[in-house]
Amino acid sequence: MEQGTAGAVGFREVDPDGNPVRSEAPAEREDGYDGGSALAINPFIAALWLLAAALIGGGAWVFLNANSMVGPSAGGMPTSFLVFTFAPYAIFAGLAALVCLLFWHAVQWQRRRR
């Protein structure tokens, strides 16, 4: 089995089958990247946490302020009625997102522990 020259790329050990051998020291990385500058937070998961909090909080706020939304209307469908109608669904969607996010974090935690 032939191995290229080390040069600027760097030297990598291989086993008899040609697979790269990882170093046993976890602090050392072969490519020189320390990993300190990358974000550890997934922005999509953070946005879903914010969305779930907004849905639950917004729906609860509508229920708590329902008395101030009731009043005479000039005709047609009042916006306050529509908001009050969709508040339970917003809370349900927020709770469903919350449960899904907790499940996702549990799966990620199990993967890291292996």
XYZ file of C-alpha atoms in Angstrom:
114
model
C 0.000 0.000 0.000
C 1.380 3.366 -0.975
C 1.070 6.496 1.073
C 1.682 9.973 -0.312
C 4.308 12.315 1.015
C 3.571 14.278 4.143
C 4.382 17.761 2.761
C 2.030 20.612 3.698
C -1.002 18.366 4.129
C 0.306 16.523 7.157
C 1.081 12.943 8.067
C -1.712 10.473 8.744
C -1.259 6.988 10.103
C -3.218 4.197 8.465
C -3.972 0.670 9.613
C -3.213 -2.409 7.437
C -6.569 -1.997 5.640
C -5.862 1.640 4.707
C -8.265 3.216 7.194
C -6.995 6.335 8.993
C -5.970 5.773 12.603
C -7.193 8.380 15.068
C -4.778 9.654 17.673
C -5.523 8.520 21.205
C -5.208 12.012 22.680
C -8.600 13.678 22.186
C -7.212 17.185 22.748
C -5.034 16.993 19.634
C -6.600 17.388 16.236
C -4.813 16.482 13.062
C -6.060 19.444 11.042
C -5.067 22.081 13.617
C -8.631 23.264 14.199
C -9.410 23.823 17.855
C -13.181 24.185 17.375
C -13.455 27.204 19.664
C -14.819 29.684 17.132
C -17.829 27.688 15.902
C -21.268 28.120 17.443
C -22.289 25.213 19.619
C -25.971 26.142 19.277
C -28.012 25.092 16.273
C -29.771 28.306 15.127
C -32.811 26.408 13.854
C -33.341 24.719 17.211
C -32.940 28.074 18.987
C -35.548 29.591 16.642
C -37.927 26.711 17.377
C -37.495 27.277 21.129
C -38.352 30.956 20.629
C -41.340 30.088 18.437
C -42.672 27.600 20.999
C -42.309 30.169 23.786
C -44.023 32.833 21.671
C -46.938 30.548 20.807
C -47.503 29.442 24.391
C -46.998 32.925 25.831
C -49.098 34.629 23.159
C -51.972 32.197 23.565
C -51.892 32.550 27.344
C -51.794 36.355 27.034
C -54.890 36.276 24.803
C -56.748 34.167 27.368
C -55.712 36.429 30.238
C -56.795 39.577 28.366
C -59.996 38.196 26.864
C -62.196 40.518 28.920
C -60.570 43.622 27.470
C -61.044 42.368 23.895
C -64.825 42.108 24.092
C -66.729 45.088 22.794
C -69.153 46.329 20.178
C -68.221 45.919 16.531
C -69.352 47.913 13.517
C -69.912 44.810 11.444
C -68.007 41.944 9.993
C -65.710 39.653 11.920
C -63.797 41.501 14.655
C -60.094 40.805 14.872
C -60.289 40.155 18.605
C -62.747 37.317 17.981
C -60.377 35.715 15.459
C -57.422 36.058 17.810
C -59.414 34.544 20.687
C -60.576 31.709 18.413
C -57.038 30.727 17.390
C -55.458 31.092 20.865
C -56.073 27.460 21.949
C -54.519 26.194 18.727
C -51.481 28.415 19.242
C -51.006 27.038 22.748
C -51.404 23.479 21.472
C -48.879 24.064 18.671
C -46.433 25.588 21.153
C -46.785 22.650 23.530
C -46.355 20.182 20.650
C -43.190 22.013 19.564
C -41.968 21.960 23.154
C -42.453 18.188 23.430
C -40.731 17.627 20.065
C -37.785 19.808 21.071
C -37.387 17.964 24.360
C -37.446 14.654 22.477
C -34.830 15.979 20.027
C -32.570 17.060 22.908
C -32.968 13.638 24.552
C -31.913 11.899 21.329
C -28.907 14.206 20.957
C -27.924 13.571 24.574
C -28.090 9.799 24.023
C -25.897 10.085 20.910
C -23.244 12.045 22.797
C -23.151 9.481 25.610
C -22.342 6.547 23.298
